[in-house]
Amino acid sequence: MEKKDGVYICVGGKEQFVKPPANGFGQTTIGWANGKPTTAENKETIKLNQLNK
């Protein structure tokens, strides 16, 4: 099965895709506790030269 580019985490033995920022620009931060991923935070970057298009 071909997978799309992105961030994947394994939780409870199951692979989970983390959705990217809606506009395609930004960053994803994964939070960890006790050696396991617990949260994912997306920050969206707005490109100022793209606002007037």
C-alpha positions as a LaTeX table, in Angstrom:
\begin{tabular}{lrrr}
\hline
Residue & $x$ (\AA) & $y$ (\AA) & $z$ (\AA) \\
\hline
Met1 & 0.00 & 0.00 & 0.00 \\
Glu2 & 1.49 & 3.33 & $-1.06$ \\
Lys3 & 1.37 & 6.06 & 1.58 \\
Lys4 & 1.27 & 9.79 & 1.02 \\
Asp5 & 4.05 & 12.04 & 2.27 \\
Gly6 & 3.53 & 13.24 & 5.81 \\
Val7 & 4.03 & 12.54 & 9.48 \\
Tyr8 & 3.02 & 9.16 & 10.86 \\
Ile9 & 3.11 & 8.10 & 14.50 \\
Cys10 & 2.59 & 4.70 & 16.06 \\
Val11 & 0.18 & 4.65 & 19.01 \\
Gly12 & $-0.80$ & 1.39 & 20.66 \\
Gly13 & 0.81 & $-0.56$ & 17.83 \\
Lys14 & $-1.33$ & 1.21 & 15.20 \\
Glu15 & $-0.01$ & 3.67 & 12.64 \\
Gln16 & $-1.75$ & 7.04 & 12.64 \\
Phe17 & $-1.38$ & 9.83 & 10.05 \\
Val18 & $-1.03$ & 13.36 & 11.45 \\
Lys19 & $-2.82$ & 15.88 & 9.23 \\
Pro20 & $-0.57$ & 18.66 & 7.91 \\
Pro21 & $-1.43$ & 22.37 & 8.28 \\
Ala22 & $-4.47$ & 23.19 & 6.11 \\
Asn23 & $-2.66$ & 25.56 & 3.73 \\
Gly24 & 0.32 & 23.23 & 3.33 \\
Phe25 & 2.82 & 25.53 & 5.05 \\
Gly26 & 3.82 & 25.30 & 8.71 \\
Gln27 & 5.11 & 22.81 & 11.21 \\
Thr28 & 3.92 & 19.86 & 13.26 \\
Thr29 & 5.20 & 19.39 & 16.81 \\
Ile30 & 4.81 & 16.00 & 18.52 \\
Gly31 & 4.55 & 15.97 & 22.31 \\
Trp32 & 5.90 & 13.01 & 24.26 \\
Ala33 & 5.21 & 11.64 & 27.75 \\
Asn34 & 6.76 & 8.53 & 29.31 \\
Gly35 & 8.45 & 7.71 & 26.00 \\
Lys36 & 5.22 & 7.72 & 23.98 \\
Pro37 & 3.70 & 10.31 & 21.61 \\
Thr38 & 0.74 & 12.00 & 23.31 \\
Thr39 & $-0.13$ & 15.13 & 21.32 \\
Ala40 & 0.40 & 16.68 & 17.89 \\
Glu41 & 0.21 & 20.43 & 17.34 \\
Asn42 & 0.01 & 22.05 & 13.90 \\
Lys43 & 1.12 & 25.63 & 13.37 \\
Glu44 & 0.14 & 27.21 & 10.09 \\
Thr45 & 2.50 & 29.66 & 8.36 \\
Ile46 & 0.94 & 32.40 & 6.25 \\
Lys47 & 3.15 & 33.50 & 3.37 \\
Leu48 & 2.65 & 37.26 & 3.13 \\
Asn49 & 3.48 & 37.42 & $-0.58$ \\
Gln50 & 0.60 & 34.98 & $-1.23$ \\
Leu51 & $-2.14$ & 37.06 & 0.49 \\
Asn52 & $-2.86$ & 39.31 & $-2.51$ \\
Lys53 & $-3.19$ & 36.51 & $-5.05$ \\
\hline
\end{tabular}
